[in-house]
XYZ file of C-alpha atoms in Angstrom:
619
model
C -40.801 -37.300 85.568
C -37.226 -37.883 84.460
C -34.749 -35.118 85.199
C -32.607 -35.882 82.148
C -32.838 -34.379 78.663
C -32.605 -36.524 75.548
C -32.010 -35.367 71.951
C -33.020 -38.066 69.475
C -31.649 -37.770 65.962
C -30.043 -39.298 62.905
C -26.397 -38.098 62.649
C -26.929 -37.243 58.970
C -29.824 -35.005 59.965
C -27.563 -32.829 62.098
C -25.069 -32.494 59.260
C -27.452 -31.883 56.370
C -30.202 -29.874 58.057
C -27.993 -27.970 60.455
C -24.396 -27.436 59.430
C -24.999 -27.479 55.660
C -28.415 -25.846 55.314
C -27.840 -22.950 57.708
C -24.323 -21.742 57.025
C -25.129 -18.014 56.992
C -25.750 -15.923 60.076
C -28.980 -14.177 58.884
C -30.586 -17.547 58.101
C -29.747 -18.832 61.587
C -31.093 -15.711 63.275
C -34.260 -15.843 61.186
C -35.005 -19.324 62.569
C -34.595 -18.046 66.110
C -36.835 -15.066 65.338
C -39.499 -17.421 63.986
C -39.454 -19.312 67.282
C -39.739 -16.066 69.251
C -42.703 -15.003 67.149
C -44.450 -18.314 67.745
C -43.741 -17.936 71.478
C -45.582 -14.564 71.485
C -42.434 -12.579 72.253
C -42.801 -8.812 72.202
C -39.122 -7.953 72.599
C -36.078 -9.672 71.120
C -32.502 -8.618 71.837
C -29.542 -10.041 69.943
C -26.151 -9.195 71.438
C -22.986 -9.767 69.438
C -19.672 -10.033 71.257
C -16.285 -9.980 69.591
C -13.850 -11.307 72.194
C -10.099 -11.602 71.798
C -10.055 -15.275 70.931
C -13.642 -16.000 69.941
C -17.036 -14.572 69.110
C -20.329 -15.061 70.865
C -23.991 -14.291 70.208
C -26.587 -13.977 72.955
C -30.169 -14.254 71.709
C -32.923 -13.401 74.192
C -36.707 -12.979 73.982
C -39.577 -12.354 76.409
C -41.810 -15.050 74.966
C -43.775 -17.668 76.883
C -40.659 -19.800 77.478
C -40.580 -23.585 77.790
C -41.012 -25.968 80.707
C -38.642 -28.885 81.185
C -41.232 -31.199 79.646
C -41.687 -28.939 76.623
C -37.939 -28.735 76.152
C -37.668 -32.499 76.181
C -40.769 -33.401 74.183
C -40.848 -30.517 71.729
C -37.653 -28.462 71.484
C -35.347 -31.484 71.459
C -37.441 -33.476 68.990
C -36.037 -33.142 65.468
C -38.535 -32.861 62.615
C -41.657 -32.433 64.730
C -44.341 -30.671 62.711
C -45.684 -28.417 65.389
C -48.785 -27.560 63.371
C -49.975 -31.072 62.520
C -48.802 -32.652 65.773
C -50.579 -30.197 68.018
C -53.154 -28.779 65.609
C -51.751 -25.452 66.686
C -52.081 -23.004 63.803
C -52.019 -19.951 66.058
C -50.068 -18.959 69.142
C -51.654 -18.365 72.533
C -52.087 -14.689 71.630
C -53.456 -15.433 68.181
C -50.375 -15.059 66.017
C -50.255 -17.311 62.946
C -47.504 -19.814 63.701
C -44.445 -19.589 61.412
C -42.514 -22.682 62.499
C -43.612 -25.905 60.909
C -40.960 -28.519 60.190
C -39.210 -28.592 63.560
C -35.770 -28.166 61.989
C -34.972 -24.599 63.006
C -33.377 -25.692 66.274
C -30.577 -27.265 64.243
C -29.808 -24.000 62.462
C -27.513 -22.750 65.228
C -25.035 -25.530 64.486
C -24.603 -24.088 61.016
C -22.413 -21.334 62.501
C -21.269 -22.528 65.925
C -20.123 -25.653 67.772
C -21.800 -25.108 71.119
C -25.018 -23.576 72.421
C -26.406 -22.795 75.839
C -30.179 -22.687 76.331
C -31.907 -21.014 79.281
C -35.705 -21.009 79.353
C -38.059 -19.723 82.036
C -41.742 -20.549 82.282
C -44.230 -20.656 85.128
C -41.559 -19.524 87.603
C -39.152 -22.337 86.786
C -35.772 -22.037 85.104
C -34.136 -24.762 83.024
C -30.622 -24.468 81.678
C -28.558 -26.810 79.501
C -25.770 -26.900 76.913
C -25.261 -28.855 73.693
C -21.993 -29.466 71.850
C -21.954 -30.308 68.150
C -18.912 -32.565 68.290
C -20.353 -34.502 71.227
C -23.633 -34.939 69.350
C -21.783 -36.367 66.346
C -19.783 -38.757 68.552
C -22.760 -39.984 70.612
C -24.049 -43.544 70.166
C -27.491 -44.973 69.601
C -28.768 -41.820 67.880
C -29.380 -40.252 71.274
C -27.591 -37.405 72.987
C -27.981 -36.095 76.517
C -27.317 -32.355 76.779
C -25.464 -31.189 79.876
C -28.158 -30.067 82.305
C -27.091 -27.058 84.390
C -30.422 -26.196 86.026
C -33.580 -28.279 86.438
C -36.855 -26.562 87.286
C -34.996 -24.034 89.383
C -37.466 -21.655 91.070
C -37.128 -18.044 89.883
C -39.007 -14.783 90.028
C -37.741 -13.778 86.590
C -40.224 -13.278 83.786
C -40.830 -15.945 81.180
C -38.573 -16.038 78.167
C -35.769 -17.874 76.448
C -32.071 -17.105 76.081
C -29.824 -18.937 73.648
C -26.074 -18.361 73.732
C -24.108 -19.331 70.626
C -20.497 -20.158 71.462
C -17.435 -21.289 69.544
C -18.679 -19.507 66.449
C -16.990 -20.531 63.213
C -16.593 -17.047 61.803
C -13.446 -15.069 61.041
C -14.970 -11.756 59.971
C -16.498 -9.297 62.397
C -20.194 -8.624 62.904
C -21.525 -5.836 60.679
C -24.730 -4.801 62.436
C -26.011 -2.698 59.541
C -25.782 -5.627 57.158
C -27.303 -8.030 59.668
C -30.223 -5.690 60.405
C -30.909 -5.141 56.711
C -30.806 -8.854 55.986
C -33.262 -9.627 58.801
C -35.568 -6.855 57.620
C -35.698 -8.517 54.206
C -36.714 -11.865 55.710
C -39.744 -10.748 57.726
C -42.644 -8.317 57.875
C -43.350 -8.936 61.590
C -41.199 -6.263 63.195
C -44.067 -3.849 63.785
C -45.413 -6.427 66.271
C -42.151 -7.786 67.670
C -39.606 -5.190 68.796
C -36.225 -6.501 67.674
C -32.905 -4.834 68.376
C -29.292 -5.838 67.880
C -26.255 -4.560 69.761
C -22.500 -5.125 69.630
C -20.118 -5.508 72.581
C -22.664 -3.931 74.918
C -22.195 -0.530 73.263
C -25.551 1.250 73.416
C -24.452 3.535 70.567
C -24.223 0.519 68.270
C -27.832 -0.512 68.901
C -30.019 -0.892 65.810
C -33.751 -1.526 65.776
C -34.766 -3.915 63.037
C -37.949 -2.675 61.343
C -40.081 -3.627 58.372
C -39.203 -0.342 56.687
C -35.454 -0.696 57.184
C -35.086 -2.487 53.849
C -36.723 0.477 52.100
C -34.878 3.339 53.829
C -32.226 3.872 51.179
C -34.577 3.326 48.243
C -35.599 6.296 46.110
C -39.276 5.408 45.715
C -41.273 6.697 42.761
C -44.510 4.716 42.322
C -46.371 2.036 44.284
C -49.146 -0.502 43.760
C -51.227 -1.721 46.704
C -52.885 -5.109 47.149
C -55.445 -6.602 46.990
C -56.603 -5.137 43.675
C -58.978 -6.967 41.373
C -57.679 -5.207 38.249
C -54.860 -7.727 37.925
C -57.199 -10.703 37.517
C -60.480 -11.015 39.432
C -60.774 -14.593 38.193
C -57.910 -15.770 40.401
C -59.535 -17.391 43.423
C -57.150 -15.873 45.979
C -56.775 -12.360 44.541
C -58.550 -10.709 47.487
C -56.393 -12.597 50.013
C -53.131 -11.210 48.686
C -51.877 -8.211 50.645
C -48.831 -6.005 50.399
C -47.307 -3.543 47.974
C -44.980 -3.343 45.007
C -42.837 -0.248 44.573
C -40.700 1.106 41.767
C -37.684 3.355 42.186
C -36.485 6.405 40.300
C -33.180 4.644 39.714
C -32.314 0.945 39.378
C -32.409 -1.114 42.572
C -28.747 -1.239 43.607
C -29.209 -4.285 45.817
C -29.776 -6.846 43.073
C -31.007 -9.294 45.712
C -34.076 -7.074 46.136
C -34.990 -6.849 42.454
C -38.329 -8.552 42.061
C -41.235 -9.421 44.335
C -40.836 -11.314 47.594
C -43.581 -13.641 48.792
C -44.311 -14.037 52.488
C -46.551 -16.317 54.507
C -47.331 -15.728 58.157
C -44.871 -12.833 58.212
C -41.809 -14.623 56.832
C -40.524 -14.910 53.282
C -41.297 -18.120 51.437
C -39.839 -17.004 48.104
C -36.945 -14.633 47.513
C -37.425 -11.688 45.152
C -38.312 -13.014 41.715
C -40.308 -12.300 38.557
C -41.798 -15.789 38.456
C -41.138 -16.605 34.854
C -42.192 -13.232 33.431
C -39.936 -12.048 30.613
C -36.629 -11.093 32.188
C -35.313 -8.645 29.592
C -37.686 -5.877 30.611
C -36.051 -2.679 31.938
C -38.842 -2.562 34.503
C -37.239 -5.492 36.318
C -34.291 -3.326 37.335
C -36.510 -0.790 39.084
C -39.030 -2.831 41.075
C -39.203 -4.524 44.466
C -41.913 -5.356 46.956
C -43.544 -7.850 49.277
C -46.802 -9.729 48.766
C -48.420 -11.736 51.538
C -49.691 -15.122 50.353
C -50.731 -16.671 53.669
C -53.322 -18.768 51.851
C -50.601 -21.131 50.614
C -50.431 -22.580 54.139
C -53.943 -23.868 53.563
C -52.932 -25.835 50.476
C -53.255 -29.585 50.903
C -49.540 -30.093 50.224
C -46.665 -28.284 51.884
C -45.259 -26.082 49.096
C -42.719 -24.148 51.203
C -39.119 -25.314 50.868
C -37.027 -25.868 53.991
C -34.715 -22.925 53.233
C -37.725 -20.749 52.287
C -35.974 -19.487 49.172
C -38.590 -20.752 46.749
C -42.011 -22.336 46.660
C -42.549 -25.671 44.977
C -43.959 -24.486 41.657
C -44.805 -27.974 40.408
C -48.194 -28.072 42.135
C -51.394 -27.076 40.376
C -52.181 -24.458 43.020
C -48.739 -22.862 42.896
C -48.800 -22.825 39.088
C -52.059 -20.859 39.273
C -50.346 -18.466 41.699
C -47.404 -18.139 39.324
C -49.722 -17.256 36.434
C -51.377 -14.601 38.580
C -48.000 -13.161 39.585
C -46.983 -12.946 35.928
C -50.161 -10.973 35.194
C -49.379 -8.649 38.085
C -45.874 -8.031 36.772
C -47.146 -7.438 33.234
C -49.789 -4.911 34.321
C -47.462 -3.087 36.711
C -44.734 -3.017 34.070
C -47.093 -1.395 31.568
C -48.352 1.172 34.082
C -44.791 1.869 35.209
C -43.713 2.734 31.674
C -46.747 4.982 31.212
C -46.178 6.784 34.507
C -42.469 7.200 33.860
C -43.189 8.523 30.380
C -45.618 11.089 31.791
C -43.099 12.303 34.368
C -40.326 12.488 31.777
C -42.586 14.307 29.313
C -43.370 16.955 31.917
C -39.654 17.404 32.578
C -38.837 17.533 28.868
C -41.458 20.202 28.217
C -40.620 22.232 31.323
C -36.832 22.020 31.402
C -36.099 21.936 27.681
C -39.055 23.879 26.266
C -40.041 21.056 23.917
C -43.695 21.631 23.016
C -44.478 18.010 22.260
C -48.165 17.978 23.169
C -48.876 21.099 21.121
C -46.909 19.647 18.212
C -48.862 16.386 18.334
C -52.202 18.184 18.545
C -51.491 19.921 15.249
C -50.732 16.695 13.375
C -53.281 14.767 11.322
C -54.566 11.661 13.121
C -52.392 9.186 11.204
C -49.234 11.223 11.667
C -50.067 11.793 15.334
C -50.305 8.046 15.875
C -47.002 7.533 14.090
C -45.387 10.273 16.142
C -46.516 8.618 19.363
C -45.235 5.234 18.199
C -41.811 6.777 17.688
C -41.681 9.136 20.666
C -43.369 7.060 23.390
C -40.552 4.468 23.428
C -38.093 7.325 23.977
C -40.081 8.595 26.945
C -40.543 5.080 28.330
C -36.898 4.058 28.039
C -35.306 4.427 31.470
C -31.803 4.325 30.035
C -32.399 7.640 28.265
C -32.305 10.641 30.577
C -34.399 13.789 30.254
C -31.742 15.731 28.354
C -31.140 13.041 25.763
C -34.883 12.434 25.461
C -35.454 16.112 24.761
C -32.744 16.043 22.096
C -34.131 12.938 20.405
C -37.721 14.151 20.530
C -36.687 17.535 19.182
C -34.892 15.774 16.356
C -37.996 13.748 15.527
C -40.140 16.870 15.515
C -37.679 18.715 13.280
C -37.517 15.903 10.728
C -41.146 14.887 10.788
C -42.049 17.105 7.859
C -39.775 14.993 5.717
C -41.798 12.303 3.950
C -38.837 9.953 3.606
C -38.260 10.173 7.350
C -41.893 9.388 8.133
C -41.852 6.375 5.838
C -38.636 5.155 7.399
C -39.908 5.712 10.956
C -43.151 3.912 10.167
C -41.250 0.871 8.923
C -39.080 0.813 12.029
C -42.119 1.123 14.306
C -43.787 -1.770 12.480
C -40.710 -3.957 12.856
C -40.313 -3.254 16.577
C -42.007 -6.014 18.534
C -41.945 -4.038 21.781
C -40.559 -0.945 23.444
C -37.516 -3.023 24.340
C -36.440 -2.636 20.699
C -35.995 1.078 21.292
C -32.165 0.966 21.243
C -32.317 -0.244 17.645
C -34.823 2.439 16.780
C -32.712 5.122 18.414
C -29.578 4.000 16.639
C -31.349 4.159 13.310
C -32.790 7.548 14.180
C -29.387 8.790 15.327
C -27.958 7.478 12.087
C -30.397 9.594 10.128
C -27.513 10.064 7.759
C -28.485 6.709 6.236
C -31.688 8.398 5.114
C -30.120 11.750 4.502
C -27.565 10.115 2.214
C -30.197 9.751 -0.473
C -31.237 13.351 -0.015
C -27.610 14.456 0.042
C -27.064 12.575 -3.197
C -29.945 14.479 -4.743
C -28.539 17.661 -3.267
C -25.085 16.849 -4.606
C -26.472 16.331 -8.091
C -28.156 19.724 -7.963
C -24.888 21.215 -6.756
C -23.173 19.842 -9.825
C -25.252 22.279 -11.833
C -24.088 25.100 -9.552
C -20.481 24.007 -10.024
C -20.956 24.025 -13.790
C -22.270 27.578 -13.640
C -19.355 28.583 -11.423
C -16.976 26.965 -13.909
C -18.568 29.005 -16.659
C -17.956 32.223 -14.718
C -14.333 31.257 -14.170
C -13.730 30.217 -17.761
C -15.316 33.377 -19.140
C -13.222 35.529 -16.800
C -16.206 37.337 -15.296
C -15.200 40.900 -14.530
C -18.041 42.018 -12.335
C -17.397 41.636 -8.603
C -21.155 41.797 -7.807
C -21.749 38.764 -10.018
C -19.174 36.610 -8.228
C -20.015 38.179 -4.893
C -23.707 37.267 -5.120
C -22.952 33.828 -6.525
C -20.596 32.908 -3.653
C -22.959 34.438 -1.145
C -25.796 32.244 -2.395
C -23.662 29.099 -2.677
C -21.230 29.535 0.226
C -20.390 25.817 0.272
C -18.135 26.534 -2.712
C -15.804 28.300 -0.276
C -16.100 25.876 2.627
C -18.839 23.273 3.307
C -18.874 24.337 6.983
C -19.850 27.948 6.284
C -23.444 28.599 7.265
C -24.606 32.133 8.148
C -23.969 35.472 6.469
C -23.566 39.078 7.456
C -23.366 40.710 4.078
C -21.890 44.130 3.181
C -20.862 45.152 6.709
C -18.403 47.798 7.835
C -16.093 48.111 10.817
C -18.286 50.875 12.138
C -21.357 48.675 12.152
C -19.493 45.765 13.739
C -18.148 47.869 16.563
C -21.487 49.561 17.035
C -22.974 46.125 17.757
C -20.343 45.180 20.347
C -19.153 48.554 21.632
C -21.901 51.147 21.190
C -19.766 53.936 22.746
C -16.418 53.080 21.173
C -14.640 55.647 19.046
C -13.029 54.102 16.022
C -9.522 55.000 15.035
C -9.475 52.707 12.037
C -10.709 53.918 8.693
C -14.103 52.748 7.596
C -13.130 49.870 5.329
C -15.403 47.551 3.412
C -15.542 43.747 3.889
C -17.289 41.766 1.169
C -19.140 39.615 3.703
C -18.868 37.883 7.042
C -20.150 34.420 7.835
C -19.801 31.701 10.474
C -19.483 27.935 10.433
C -22.253 25.541 11.471
C -21.164 25.512 15.110
C -20.831 29.291 15.285
C -17.282 29.092 16.605
C -15.398 30.512 13.625
C -15.951 33.913 12.047
C -15.048 33.937 8.366
C -14.020 37.137 6.580
C -14.389 36.816 2.810
C -12.570 39.205 0.439
C -13.638 38.701 -3.169
C -11.488 39.978 -6.060
C -12.225 39.844 -9.761
C -11.536 36.604 -11.561
C -8.503 38.142 -13.304
C -7.059 39.674 -10.134
C -3.636 38.421 -9.009
C -3.535 38.189 -5.209
C -0.287 39.766 -3.959
C 1.465 40.578 -0.689
C -0.554 43.758 -0.212
C -3.869 41.902 -0.492
C -2.542 39.226 1.857
C -1.490 41.798 4.481
C -4.796 43.616 4.159
C -6.646 40.362 4.815
C -4.426 39.634 7.822
C -5.116 43.122 9.145
C -8.852 42.541 8.802
C -8.630 39.271 10.713
C -6.393 40.742 13.429
C -8.667 43.713 13.989
C -11.833 41.631 14.208
C -10.212 39.089 16.480
C -9.121 41.823 18.863
C -12.201 44.034 18.823
C -15.092 41.777 17.918
C -14.751 37.994 17.959
C -13.947 37.380 21.627
C -17.014 39.358 22.715
C -19.500 37.555 20.501
C -18.729 33.903 21.139
C -16.336 33.280 18.258
C -13.144 31.492 19.199
C -11.340 32.109 15.933
C -11.283 34.492 12.956
C -10.322 33.137 9.539
C -9.898 35.269 6.423
C -10.271 34.081 2.825
C -8.967 36.063 -0.138
C -10.399 34.858 -3.440
C -8.897 35.969 -6.750
C -7.953 34.816 -10.223
C -4.349 33.838 -9.470
C -1.519 34.178 -6.941
C 1.629 36.282 -7.059
C 4.924 34.528 -7.788
C 6.898 36.810 -5.470
C 8.993 35.112 -2.809
C 7.738 37.278 0.070
C 4.125 36.540 -0.903
C 4.754 32.798 -1.074
C 6.476 32.798 2.335
C 3.749 34.822 4.016
C 0.967 32.806 2.402
C 2.543 29.616 3.749
C 2.980 31.137 7.223
C -0.559 32.542 7.457
C -2.107 29.341 6.110
C -0.070 27.307 8.602
C -1.424 29.392 11.469
C -4.965 29.021 10.119
C -5.473 32.791 9.936
C -5.481 33.692 6.231
C -6.044 31.516 3.177
C -5.652 32.523 -0.439
C -7.851 30.694 -2.934
C -8.147 31.050 -6.668
C -11.448 30.562 -8.395
C -9.959 27.585 -10.211
C -8.963 25.994 -6.870
C -12.458 26.523 -5.493
C -13.904 24.950 -8.617
C -11.685 21.862 -8.463
C -12.178 21.560 -4.710
C -15.962 21.598 -5.072
C -15.957 19.158 -7.967
C -13.715 16.743 -6.104
C -15.679 16.980 -2.863
C -19.007 16.161 -4.487
C -17.504 13.585 -6.799
C -16.326 11.554 -3.794
C -19.666 11.925 -2.079
C -21.659 10.668 -5.026
C -19.271 7.795 -5.684
C -19.365 6.740 -2.011
C -23.142 6.752 -1.962
C -23.460 4.840 -5.234
C -20.980 2.223 -4.014
C -22.787 1.870 -0.669
C -26.170 1.375 -2.278
C -24.875 -0.396 -5.378
């Protein structure tokens, strides 16, 4: 037996299948791990050293090792298909063999210029080095590695150590990132204990596990395989193992979005959706691994060299792709239903929205319509619980309106899928486009109110109760924002509400009525005079006194941030002091003086613009 080692190769092979194909550290390490798995290793240790001038990686396993003959006839043979050449589909201990093409040994030269190999088997130790530059410069397509030990007797256990030297890498070794990347590439770590360490520091040691890739994921739902519900007609459905999981929040690591495929414990296709529609929100929330070992039994080799993707041009892989699309479709549908159920429970519990009770009281047709509108809200992951509760509450509030139901039905009919929900929500949020028609009808009816008000003004109505009741009923004449009323109240009653034990020093004085705006932030005090009353300085000061008193003793304790007083009369005084004070009080937003004529013109102008705008918009 010759005591020299020979590497036979084509120079282009070294460049294209070593340096170019394996330029990233995790890919190189994954090839070494595959070899350790096939060698029945139980423990793998990868030590990273960051020296002053260079970096080094020491890879060591306790596998069966290689004899000198095996090193020469197997390890140093480029492109040897270990499965077909030896008919070896399983390792000595029964593991399904991962390595196939015989190219992994070149991977190390993708990141370094020199390697040292030490292998022990059957009590003999063999040790040699290989240099990339020397390989490239060798002649006759043969290279003789430098042999440092030949069948040297040893009592050490079997195993292989590979030292990567002269590493072409400027950045340091991030063990967390390396461990995570390796965890993504395999599902074998429950059977092969793998740990990585840096600079010999035991505190830096990380164990690479199958679950490491899932540790930071906020899991919500999962689907286990095999399961015939996806398509029992697919011939390999019961051979597919694994699980698909969805998260509560989008998968941050975009590389993990989708479903990985593995064969014999190693990925053969990176995370993907295999041609399923890619605009589904579901795609942002799902990851998982499915074992498709049966593809190794296909007549043709469908696994690419870099193991990033299968060859989908074969009849058998196209059938697999169709099955995967069905899986994604079914899981996507169930995911939306499960998410909707969880969100509904939160909406009803946290926001007291009685949706189920509301739906149960609707006629069948309206219940179906309600579900068609509301389900997309619950299923949309971009809408949180709070916003969902608000939107659903809005739907429930407006559902009695026939125009709204007709509009919602049309939108639901036009929506091809739940993915159209943003359009639906925008249209629902812009309910004003529907309300505009109703507001136009409302505005027209208000014209009649304005005409009646104009009649009161023109006829110089003397009775305060007449004007009082009219403005109370149609408060929008004063200010469109005014909403609620507290009619005919006194200071005593107000203070009794806020300060039950307070003793009033002020005289019991009458206010025509109190009201608030739509947001409940402003308290309005309304003083109504007869239509022939001239508002003077005394009336202005009295109004200011009202506002000041209420602001000090009442408003701040009941949620109002501001008190505004209106004095309504037939005309305004011409006195200089009145004009100055009116301007000052109006500027501060505390007291406003309005004549009935001003209110009339203000209301007519406001509704005139509204009607004209609507007519122009819908011309």
